[in-house]
XYZ file of C-alpha atoms in Angstrom:
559
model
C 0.000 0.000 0.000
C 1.397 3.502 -0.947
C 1.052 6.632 1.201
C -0.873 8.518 -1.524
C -1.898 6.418 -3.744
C -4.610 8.561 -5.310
C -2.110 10.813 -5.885
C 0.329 8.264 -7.361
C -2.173 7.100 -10.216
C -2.408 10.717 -11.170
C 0.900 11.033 -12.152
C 0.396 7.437 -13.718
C -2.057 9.216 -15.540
C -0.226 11.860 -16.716
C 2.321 9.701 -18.090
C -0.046 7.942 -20.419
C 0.942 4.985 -18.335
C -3.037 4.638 -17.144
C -6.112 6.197 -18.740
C -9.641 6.503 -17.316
C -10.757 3.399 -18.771
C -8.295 1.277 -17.751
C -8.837 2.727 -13.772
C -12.559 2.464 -14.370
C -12.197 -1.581 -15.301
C -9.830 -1.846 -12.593
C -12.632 -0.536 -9.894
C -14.838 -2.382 -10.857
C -12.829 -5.808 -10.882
C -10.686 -5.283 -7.914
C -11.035 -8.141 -5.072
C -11.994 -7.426 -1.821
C -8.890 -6.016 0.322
C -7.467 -4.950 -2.550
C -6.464 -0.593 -3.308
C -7.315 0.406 -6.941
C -3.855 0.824 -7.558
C -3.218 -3.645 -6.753
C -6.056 -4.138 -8.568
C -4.467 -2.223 -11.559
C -1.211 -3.773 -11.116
C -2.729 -7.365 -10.386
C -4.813 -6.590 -13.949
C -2.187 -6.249 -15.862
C -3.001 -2.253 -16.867
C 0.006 -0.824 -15.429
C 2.870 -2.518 -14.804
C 4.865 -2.751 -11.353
C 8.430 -1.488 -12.687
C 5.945 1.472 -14.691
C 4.732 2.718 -10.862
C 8.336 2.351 -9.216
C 9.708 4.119 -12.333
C 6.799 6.974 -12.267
C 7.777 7.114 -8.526
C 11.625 7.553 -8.779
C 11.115 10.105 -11.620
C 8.877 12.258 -9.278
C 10.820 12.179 -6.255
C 14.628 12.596 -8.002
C 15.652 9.484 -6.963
C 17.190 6.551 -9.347
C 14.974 3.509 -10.345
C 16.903 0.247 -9.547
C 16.075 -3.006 -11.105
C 17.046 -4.953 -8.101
C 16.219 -8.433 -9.602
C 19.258 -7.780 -11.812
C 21.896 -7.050 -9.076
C 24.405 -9.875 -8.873
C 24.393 -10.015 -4.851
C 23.634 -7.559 -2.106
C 25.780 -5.977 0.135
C 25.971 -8.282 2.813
C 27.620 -5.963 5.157
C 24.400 -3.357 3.786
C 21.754 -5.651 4.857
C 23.421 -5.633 8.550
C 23.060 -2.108 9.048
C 19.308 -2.102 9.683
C 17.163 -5.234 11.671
C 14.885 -7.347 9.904
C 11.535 -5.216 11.833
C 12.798 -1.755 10.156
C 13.594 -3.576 7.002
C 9.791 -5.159 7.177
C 7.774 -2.312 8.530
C 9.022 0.420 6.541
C 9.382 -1.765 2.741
C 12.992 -0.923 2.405
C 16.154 -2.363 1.642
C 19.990 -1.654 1.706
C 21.871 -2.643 -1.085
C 25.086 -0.997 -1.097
C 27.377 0.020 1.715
C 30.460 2.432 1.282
C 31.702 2.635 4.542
C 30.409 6.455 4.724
C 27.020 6.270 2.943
C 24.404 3.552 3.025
C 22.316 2.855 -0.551
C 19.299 2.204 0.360
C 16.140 0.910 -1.822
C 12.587 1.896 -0.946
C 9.378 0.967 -2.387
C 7.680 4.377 -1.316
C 9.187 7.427 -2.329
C 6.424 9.273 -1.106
C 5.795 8.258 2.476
C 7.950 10.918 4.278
C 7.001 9.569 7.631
C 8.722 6.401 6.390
C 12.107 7.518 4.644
C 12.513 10.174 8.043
C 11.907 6.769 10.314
C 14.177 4.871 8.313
C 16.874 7.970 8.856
C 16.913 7.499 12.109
C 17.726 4.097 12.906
C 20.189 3.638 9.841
C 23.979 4.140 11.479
C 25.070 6.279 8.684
C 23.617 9.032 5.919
C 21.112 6.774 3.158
C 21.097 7.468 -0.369
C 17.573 6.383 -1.131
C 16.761 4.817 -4.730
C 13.282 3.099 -5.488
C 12.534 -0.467 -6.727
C 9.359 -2.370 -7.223
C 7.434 -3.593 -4.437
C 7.547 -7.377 -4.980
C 11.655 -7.140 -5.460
C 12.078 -5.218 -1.967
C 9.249 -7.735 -0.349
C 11.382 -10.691 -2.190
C 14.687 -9.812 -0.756
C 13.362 -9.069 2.932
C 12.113 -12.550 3.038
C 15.355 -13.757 1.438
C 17.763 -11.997 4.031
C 15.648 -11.569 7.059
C 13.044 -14.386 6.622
C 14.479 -16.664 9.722
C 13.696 -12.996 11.882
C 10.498 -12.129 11.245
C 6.912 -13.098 12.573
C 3.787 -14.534 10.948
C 2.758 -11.226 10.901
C 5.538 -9.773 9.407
C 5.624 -12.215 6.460
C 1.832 -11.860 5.851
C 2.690 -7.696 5.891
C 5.010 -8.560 3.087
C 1.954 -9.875 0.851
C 3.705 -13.350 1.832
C 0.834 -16.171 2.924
C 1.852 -18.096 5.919
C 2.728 -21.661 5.230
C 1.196 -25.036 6.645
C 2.763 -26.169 9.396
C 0.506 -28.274 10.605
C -1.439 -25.704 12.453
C 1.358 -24.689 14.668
C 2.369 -21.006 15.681
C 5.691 -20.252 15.430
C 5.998 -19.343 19.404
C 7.783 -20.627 22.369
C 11.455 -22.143 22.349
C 10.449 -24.008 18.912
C 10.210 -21.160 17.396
C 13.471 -19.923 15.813
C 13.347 -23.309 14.430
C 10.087 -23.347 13.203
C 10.742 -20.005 11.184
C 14.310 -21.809 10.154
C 12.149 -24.523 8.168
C 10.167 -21.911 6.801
C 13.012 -19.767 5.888
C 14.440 -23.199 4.079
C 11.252 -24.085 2.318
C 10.406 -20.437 1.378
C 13.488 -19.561 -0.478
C 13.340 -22.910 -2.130
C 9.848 -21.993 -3.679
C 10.752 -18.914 -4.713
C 14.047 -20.138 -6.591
C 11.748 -22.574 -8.083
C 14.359 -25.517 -6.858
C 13.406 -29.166 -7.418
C 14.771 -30.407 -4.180
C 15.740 -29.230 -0.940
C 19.131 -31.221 0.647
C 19.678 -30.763 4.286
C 23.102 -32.469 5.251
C 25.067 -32.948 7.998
C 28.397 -32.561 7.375
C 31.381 -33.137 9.950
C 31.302 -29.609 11.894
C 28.676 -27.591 10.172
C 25.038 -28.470 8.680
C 24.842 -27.601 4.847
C 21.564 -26.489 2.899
C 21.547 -26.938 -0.903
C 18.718 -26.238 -3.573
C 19.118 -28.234 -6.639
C 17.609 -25.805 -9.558
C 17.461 -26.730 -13.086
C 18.706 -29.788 -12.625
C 22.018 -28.485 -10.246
C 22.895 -28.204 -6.615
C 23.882 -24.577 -5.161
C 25.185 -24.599 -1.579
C 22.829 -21.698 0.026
C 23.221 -22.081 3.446
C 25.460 -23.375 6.033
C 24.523 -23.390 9.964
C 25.858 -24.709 13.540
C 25.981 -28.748 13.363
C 23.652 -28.049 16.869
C 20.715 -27.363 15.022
C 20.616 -30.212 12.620
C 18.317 -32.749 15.392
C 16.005 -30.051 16.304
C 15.606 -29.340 12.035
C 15.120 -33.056 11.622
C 12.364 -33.691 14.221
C 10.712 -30.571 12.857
C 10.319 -31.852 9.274
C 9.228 -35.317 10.530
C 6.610 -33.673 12.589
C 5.741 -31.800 9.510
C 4.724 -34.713 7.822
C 2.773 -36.445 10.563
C 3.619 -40.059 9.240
C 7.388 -39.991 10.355
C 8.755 -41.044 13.594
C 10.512 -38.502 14.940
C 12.580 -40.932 17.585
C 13.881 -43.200 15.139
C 16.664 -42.105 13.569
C 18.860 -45.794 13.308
C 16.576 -46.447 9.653
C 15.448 -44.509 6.328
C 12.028 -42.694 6.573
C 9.621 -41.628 3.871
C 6.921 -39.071 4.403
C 4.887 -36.279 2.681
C 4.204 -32.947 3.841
C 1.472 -30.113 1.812
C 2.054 -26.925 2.441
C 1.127 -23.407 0.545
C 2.884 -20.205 -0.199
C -0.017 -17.139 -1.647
C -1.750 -19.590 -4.637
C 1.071 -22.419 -5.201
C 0.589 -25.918 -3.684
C 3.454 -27.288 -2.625
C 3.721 -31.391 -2.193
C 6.861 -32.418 -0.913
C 8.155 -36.046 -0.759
C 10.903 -36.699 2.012
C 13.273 -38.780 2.866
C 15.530 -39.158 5.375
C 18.670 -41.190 5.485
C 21.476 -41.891 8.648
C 24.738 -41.400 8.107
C 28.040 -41.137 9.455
C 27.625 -37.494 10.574
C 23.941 -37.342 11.077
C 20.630 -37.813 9.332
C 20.119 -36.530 5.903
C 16.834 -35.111 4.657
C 16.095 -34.732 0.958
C 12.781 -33.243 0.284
C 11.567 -33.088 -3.419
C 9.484 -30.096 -4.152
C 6.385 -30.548 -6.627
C 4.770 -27.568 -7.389
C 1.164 -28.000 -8.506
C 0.695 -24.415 -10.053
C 3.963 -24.835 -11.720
C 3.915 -27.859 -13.801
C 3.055 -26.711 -17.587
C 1.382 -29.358 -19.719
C 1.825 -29.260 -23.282
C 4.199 -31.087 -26.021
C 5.243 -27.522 -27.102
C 6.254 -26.447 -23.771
C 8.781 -28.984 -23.016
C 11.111 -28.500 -25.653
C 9.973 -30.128 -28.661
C 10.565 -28.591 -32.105
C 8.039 -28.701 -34.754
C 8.906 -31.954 -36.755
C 9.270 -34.093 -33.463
C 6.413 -32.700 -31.819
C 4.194 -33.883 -35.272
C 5.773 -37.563 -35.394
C 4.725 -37.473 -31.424
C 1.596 -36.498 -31.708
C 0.784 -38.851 -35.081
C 2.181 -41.663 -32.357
C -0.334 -40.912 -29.070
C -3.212 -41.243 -31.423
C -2.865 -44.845 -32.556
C -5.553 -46.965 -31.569
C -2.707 -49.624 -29.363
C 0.304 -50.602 -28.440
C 2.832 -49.603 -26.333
C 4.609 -45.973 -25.775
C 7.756 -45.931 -24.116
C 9.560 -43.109 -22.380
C 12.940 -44.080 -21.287
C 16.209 -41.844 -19.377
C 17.914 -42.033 -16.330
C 15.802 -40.407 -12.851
C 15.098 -36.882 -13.501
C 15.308 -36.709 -16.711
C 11.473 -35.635 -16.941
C 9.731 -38.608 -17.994
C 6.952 -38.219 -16.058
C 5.971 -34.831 -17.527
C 6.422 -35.967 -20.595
C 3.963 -38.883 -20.119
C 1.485 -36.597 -18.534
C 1.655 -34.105 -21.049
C 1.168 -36.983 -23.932
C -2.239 -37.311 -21.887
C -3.528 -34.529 -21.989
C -3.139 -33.978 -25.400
C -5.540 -37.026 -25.843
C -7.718 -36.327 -22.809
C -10.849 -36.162 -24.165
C -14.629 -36.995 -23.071
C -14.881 -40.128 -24.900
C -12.028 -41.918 -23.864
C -11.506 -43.637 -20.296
C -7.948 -43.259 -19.401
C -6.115 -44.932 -16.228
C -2.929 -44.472 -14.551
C -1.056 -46.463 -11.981
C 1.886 -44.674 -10.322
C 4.010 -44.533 -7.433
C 3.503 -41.894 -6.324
C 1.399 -40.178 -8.118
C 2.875 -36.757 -8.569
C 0.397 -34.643 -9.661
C -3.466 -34.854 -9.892
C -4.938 -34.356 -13.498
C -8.192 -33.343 -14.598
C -10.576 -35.834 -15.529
C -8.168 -38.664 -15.457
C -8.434 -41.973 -12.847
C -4.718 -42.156 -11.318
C -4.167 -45.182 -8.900
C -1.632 -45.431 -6.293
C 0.671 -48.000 -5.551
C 0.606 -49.075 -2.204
C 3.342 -52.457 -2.299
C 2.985 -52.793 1.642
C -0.778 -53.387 1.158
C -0.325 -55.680 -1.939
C -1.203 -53.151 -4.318
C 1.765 -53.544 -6.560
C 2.244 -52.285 -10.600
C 1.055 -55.749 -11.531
C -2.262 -55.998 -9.228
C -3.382 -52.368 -9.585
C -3.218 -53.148 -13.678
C -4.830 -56.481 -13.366
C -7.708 -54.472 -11.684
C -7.825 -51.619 -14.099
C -8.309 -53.791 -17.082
C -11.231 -54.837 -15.447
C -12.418 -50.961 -16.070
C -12.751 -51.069 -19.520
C -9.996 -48.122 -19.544
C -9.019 -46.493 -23.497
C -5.628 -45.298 -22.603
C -3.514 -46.796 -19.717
C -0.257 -45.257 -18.172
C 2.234 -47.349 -15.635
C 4.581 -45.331 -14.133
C 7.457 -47.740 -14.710
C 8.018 -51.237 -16.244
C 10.152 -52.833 -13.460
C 9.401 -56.417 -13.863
C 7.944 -59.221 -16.225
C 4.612 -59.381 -14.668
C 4.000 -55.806 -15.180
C 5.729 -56.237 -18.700
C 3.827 -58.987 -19.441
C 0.349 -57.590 -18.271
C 1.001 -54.177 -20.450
C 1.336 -56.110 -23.450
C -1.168 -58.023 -23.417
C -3.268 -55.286 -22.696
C -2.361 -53.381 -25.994
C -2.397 -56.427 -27.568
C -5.913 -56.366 -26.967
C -6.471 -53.010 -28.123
C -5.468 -50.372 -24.946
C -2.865 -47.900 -25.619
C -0.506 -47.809 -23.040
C 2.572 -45.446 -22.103
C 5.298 -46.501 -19.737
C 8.918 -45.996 -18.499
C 12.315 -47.682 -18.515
C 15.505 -46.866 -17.507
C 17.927 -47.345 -20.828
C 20.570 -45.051 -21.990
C 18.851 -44.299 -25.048
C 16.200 -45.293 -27.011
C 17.384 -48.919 -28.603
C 18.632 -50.064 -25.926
C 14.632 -50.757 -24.298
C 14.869 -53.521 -26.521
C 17.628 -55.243 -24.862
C 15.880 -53.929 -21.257
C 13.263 -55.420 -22.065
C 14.318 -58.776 -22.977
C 16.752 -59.177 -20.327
C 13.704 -58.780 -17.713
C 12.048 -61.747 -19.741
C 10.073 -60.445 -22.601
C 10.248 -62.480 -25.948
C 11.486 -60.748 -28.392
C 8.316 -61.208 -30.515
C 6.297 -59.853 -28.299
C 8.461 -56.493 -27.771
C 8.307 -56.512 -32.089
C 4.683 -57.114 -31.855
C 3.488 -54.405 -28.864
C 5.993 -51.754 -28.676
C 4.985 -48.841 -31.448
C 7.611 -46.440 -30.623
C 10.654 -45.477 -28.056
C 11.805 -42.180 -26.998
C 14.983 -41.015 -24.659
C 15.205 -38.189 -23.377
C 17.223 -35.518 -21.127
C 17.386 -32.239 -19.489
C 19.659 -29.536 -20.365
C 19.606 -26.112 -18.853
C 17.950 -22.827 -20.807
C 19.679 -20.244 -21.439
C 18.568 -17.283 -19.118
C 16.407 -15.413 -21.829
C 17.274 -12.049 -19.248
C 20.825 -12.145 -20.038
C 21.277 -14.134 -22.906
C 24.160 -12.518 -25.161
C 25.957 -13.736 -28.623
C 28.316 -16.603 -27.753
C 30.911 -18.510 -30.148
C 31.657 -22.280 -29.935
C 35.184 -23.170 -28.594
C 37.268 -25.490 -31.002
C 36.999 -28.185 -28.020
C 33.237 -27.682 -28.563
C 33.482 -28.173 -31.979
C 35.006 -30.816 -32.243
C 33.351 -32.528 -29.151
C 30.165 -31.628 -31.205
C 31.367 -32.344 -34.679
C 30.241 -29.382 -35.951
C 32.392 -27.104 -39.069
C 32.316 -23.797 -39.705
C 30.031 -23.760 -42.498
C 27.449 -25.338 -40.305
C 27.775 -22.109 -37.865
C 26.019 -20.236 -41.177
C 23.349 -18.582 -39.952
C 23.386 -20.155 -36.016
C 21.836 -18.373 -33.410
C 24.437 -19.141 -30.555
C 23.850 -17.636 -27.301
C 25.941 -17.673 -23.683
C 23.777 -16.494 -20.332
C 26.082 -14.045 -18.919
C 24.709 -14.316 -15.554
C 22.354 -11.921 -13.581
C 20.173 -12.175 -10.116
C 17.109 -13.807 -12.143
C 19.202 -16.797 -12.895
C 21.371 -16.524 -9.641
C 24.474 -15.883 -11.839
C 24.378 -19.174 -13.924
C 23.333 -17.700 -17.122
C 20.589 -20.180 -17.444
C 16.817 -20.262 -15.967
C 14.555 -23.289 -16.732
C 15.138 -26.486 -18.827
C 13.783 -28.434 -22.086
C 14.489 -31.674 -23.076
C 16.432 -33.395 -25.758
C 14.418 -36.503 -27.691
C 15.371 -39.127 -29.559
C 12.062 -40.823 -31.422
C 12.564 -44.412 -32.264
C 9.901 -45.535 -34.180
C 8.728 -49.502 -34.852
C 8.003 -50.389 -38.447
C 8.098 -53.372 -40.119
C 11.963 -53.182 -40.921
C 12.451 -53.097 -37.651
C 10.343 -55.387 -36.183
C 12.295 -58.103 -37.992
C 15.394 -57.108 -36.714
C 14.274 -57.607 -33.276
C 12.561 -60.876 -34.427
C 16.099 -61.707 -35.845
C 17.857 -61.045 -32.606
C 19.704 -58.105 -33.411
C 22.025 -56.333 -31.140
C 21.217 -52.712 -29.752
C 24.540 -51.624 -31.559
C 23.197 -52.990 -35.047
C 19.207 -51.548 -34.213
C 20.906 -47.990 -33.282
C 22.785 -48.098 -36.946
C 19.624 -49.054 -38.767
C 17.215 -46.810 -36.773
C 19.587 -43.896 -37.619
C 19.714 -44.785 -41.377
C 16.067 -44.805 -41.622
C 16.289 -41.499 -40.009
C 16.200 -41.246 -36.056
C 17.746 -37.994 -34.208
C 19.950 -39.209 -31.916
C 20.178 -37.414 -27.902
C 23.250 -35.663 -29.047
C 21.885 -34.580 -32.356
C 18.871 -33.141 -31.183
C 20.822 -31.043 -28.775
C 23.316 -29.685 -31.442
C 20.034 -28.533 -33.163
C 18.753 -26.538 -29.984
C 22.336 -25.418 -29.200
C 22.667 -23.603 -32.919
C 19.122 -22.080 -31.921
C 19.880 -20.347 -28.978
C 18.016 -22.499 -26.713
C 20.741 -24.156 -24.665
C 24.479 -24.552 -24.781
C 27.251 -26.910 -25.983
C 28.593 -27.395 -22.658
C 24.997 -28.731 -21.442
C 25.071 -30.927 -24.486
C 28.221 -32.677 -23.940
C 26.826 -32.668 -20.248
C 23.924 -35.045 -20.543
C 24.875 -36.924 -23.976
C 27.463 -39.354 -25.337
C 28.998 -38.821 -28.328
C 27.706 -40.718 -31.490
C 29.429 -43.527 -33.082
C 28.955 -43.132 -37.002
């Protein structure tokens, strides 16, 4: 909330950054507890870096894009507590040893900027950044400090904890596991890693696919984090601590659900946690949104239309088979087909779908939970993962019998399923006969599209790629240079690399004929498959990725 915000929209206003229209629509949409001037920002009509900008310009001071500062000041941030820093919406940035640089999100609250004066140890040189950037780096430095209060005053909602108020001598512990949790959310990080090491206790985030060391904190604390996080899930003892644990724990920050899986692990030095994070408002169905280009994308979606057989997704853990699966569904979700899944777990819930759990300590294995399904009359089936003959055995008989069905294995690359298969027990007439196509896949890192810049390929890179000059004609190489958004990596999300391996009839006789996966991966790429390593050289020459994330998560081909 601004100090005078009527006022404020005026000179929007007269910037031709607003117009009456726009604040009329605005008024008359705006939610309850919400000023005209959210309601305009929340909208869309005016933009938050437009207001800060209006502000700075009106007041003399300098607009700072703060999300694009490499790191703050550390020994700024100490010269004012994490109360002043949340009550008055300010932040310091910059410390000179005589003068303090100071961001503010209200230029125009006098009351404020005069408080702030006063309990700053040296002269401030104020400059103004957005709202949601000041709010954002409060809760990243001081976070651990402040109250439930104090976080919801920061337009932050209040995590589950199981009902408990942070209050009492749990409580610096209880904001701790926020704190963790919190910045892990808003780094959009995959998995949280709490470790003991021999004298300190480490926290790491792994985003886009890497670990970054964020935190490190007395060895003391690492029991009294451990029980909380058990408690946290309600299903995990927190006096055992000789054997592994598994547990969930739901919790929400403003309109994301968060579902985290966690584990916990003894070692040497102490239990390990590992929580995975998986964020319901993030996931983003949709062949084009997970890195597909235009001819793969057509060959995949010609494939999840045939009447049967089997679909297989194959690449090591993490490699973002799952999405890829789900996303295959929904394309195909439609009214008049019945479509079943059987997962462990099952990772996120999707519209208009049946998705079964497996529960193994209750009997309900891969192989019991499909035996039942069929039994539904389903269209479409999806198994989470192959892992044995039965459940082998069961899925292809069930396309056999007209169900499409779309699993998981974990091969190398695409071929190789063959062989996977077959060494679990299949006959190899059977794989010839069910299986319509097999895709690999992997990860590689995007580059940060905030600080993407022209980039040339090293001669290591070019030859590690196989690449020549002349194919360079007309490449659109590009190098993240690093900035806050993508905490100095130079890259911020990730897209996969494919590699389609279709079944025709050629085929199908050389795995009748017992061919080796060296032999299938030479034919399949004469009748045109893109290998891993391929498809990644095309996406590296398009400014989507890198060559160093290329050679990262693919072997070289073998012409």
């Amino acid at each position: 909330m601004y100090a005078n915000e009527k006022y404020l929209i005026e000179l929007l206003k007269e910037a031709s950054l607003l117009d009456d229209t726009q604040i009329e629509d605005a008024t008359h949409q705006k939610k309850s507890g919400q000023t005209l001037l959210e309601a305009l920002v929340s909208q869309g009509k005016v933009s938050e870096e437009n207001v800060a900008q209006t502000l700075a310009v009106n007041s003399g001071m300098e607009f700072v894009d703060l999300l694009k500062i490499p790191e703050i000041d550390p020994a700024a941030v100490r010269a004012i507590t994490a109360d002043a820093a949340a009550r008055f919406k300010v932040i310091p940035i910059v410390n000179s040893g005589h003068e303090l640089v100071v961001a503010v999100t209200d230029p125009l609250d006098f009351d404020a900027l005069d408080s702030v004066r006063h309990v700053l140890p040296m002269e401030p040189q104020f400059v103004c950044g957005t709202k949601s950037a000041i709010e954002t780096l409060i809760v990243e430095h001081f976070g651990a400090e402040l109250d439930a209060s104090q976080m919801k005053s920061l337009g932050e909602e209040a995590i589950s904890m199981g009902g408990e108020a942070a209050e009492g001598d749990d409580a610096p512990v209880i904001r701790m596991v926020y704190q963790i949790l919190q910045e892990a959310y808003q780094a959009k990080a995959s998995d949280i890693h709490i470790e003991p090491m021999e004298n300190e206790m480490r926290v790491r985030y792994r985003i886009d696919g890497a670990l970054h060391k964020v935190q490190e904190h007395p060895k003391e604390l690492l029991g009294n984090i451990v029980s909380r996080v058990k408690i946290m899930s309600g299903s995990m003892s927190v006096a055992e601590k000789r054997l592994p644990q598994d547990g969930r724990i739901q919790a929400t920050f403003g309109k994301g659900e968060l579902d985290l899986r966690v584990s916990t692990v003894p070692t040497t030095t102490g239990e390990s946690i590992v929580m995975r994070i998986l964020d319901k408002s993030s996931l983003s169905l949709g062949l084009d949104k997970i890195g597909f280009f235009t001819d793969d994308q057509a060959v995949l979606e010609e494939l999840i239309r045939l009447p049967d057989g089997i679909l297989l997704v194959t690449g090591p853990t993490g490699s973002g088979k799952t999405t890829t699966l789900y996303s295959c569904i929904h394309a195909i979700n439609t009214s008049d087909r019945k479509i079943i899944t059987v997962e462990d777990p099952v990772e996120y819930l999707l519209s208009g779908i049946n998705q079964v759990q497996v529960k193994e300590s209750i009997g309900m294995t891969f192989a019991a939970a499909l035996r039942a399904i069929l039994r539904q009359a389903p269209n479409i089936i999806m198994i989470g993962e192959i892992r044995d003959l039965e459940t082998a055995s069961i899925a292809i008989n069930a396309s056999l019998t007209g169900h499409l069905v779309f699993s998981t294995l974990h091969t190398n690359d695409a071929p190789s399923a063959v062989a996977r298969l077959a060494d679990i027990g299949v006959k190899k007439f059977l794989i010839a006969s069910a299986v319509r196509s097999i895709m690999a896949q992997r990860l590689v890192r995007h580059v940060c599209k905030d600080c993407g810049a022209p980039a040339e390929l090293t001669g290591k890179e070019l030859r590690a790629l196989n690449l020549t000059s002349d194919q360079l004609t007309g490449a659109n190489l590009i190098k993240g240079e690093g900035c806050r958004n993508c905490r100095m990596t130079g890259y911020r999300g990730r897209i996969g690399l494919f590699e389609i391996f279709n079944i025709n009839e050629e085929v199908r006789l050389l795995i009748n004929g017992d061919q080796s996966t060296p032999e299938l991966r030479k034919r399949a790429r004469q009748l045109g498959m893109r290998t891993l390593r391929e498809d990644g050289i095309r996406k590296v020459l398009s400014g989507l990725t890198t060559a160093s994330e290329v050679m990262r998560v693919t072997m070289a081909d073998s012409d």
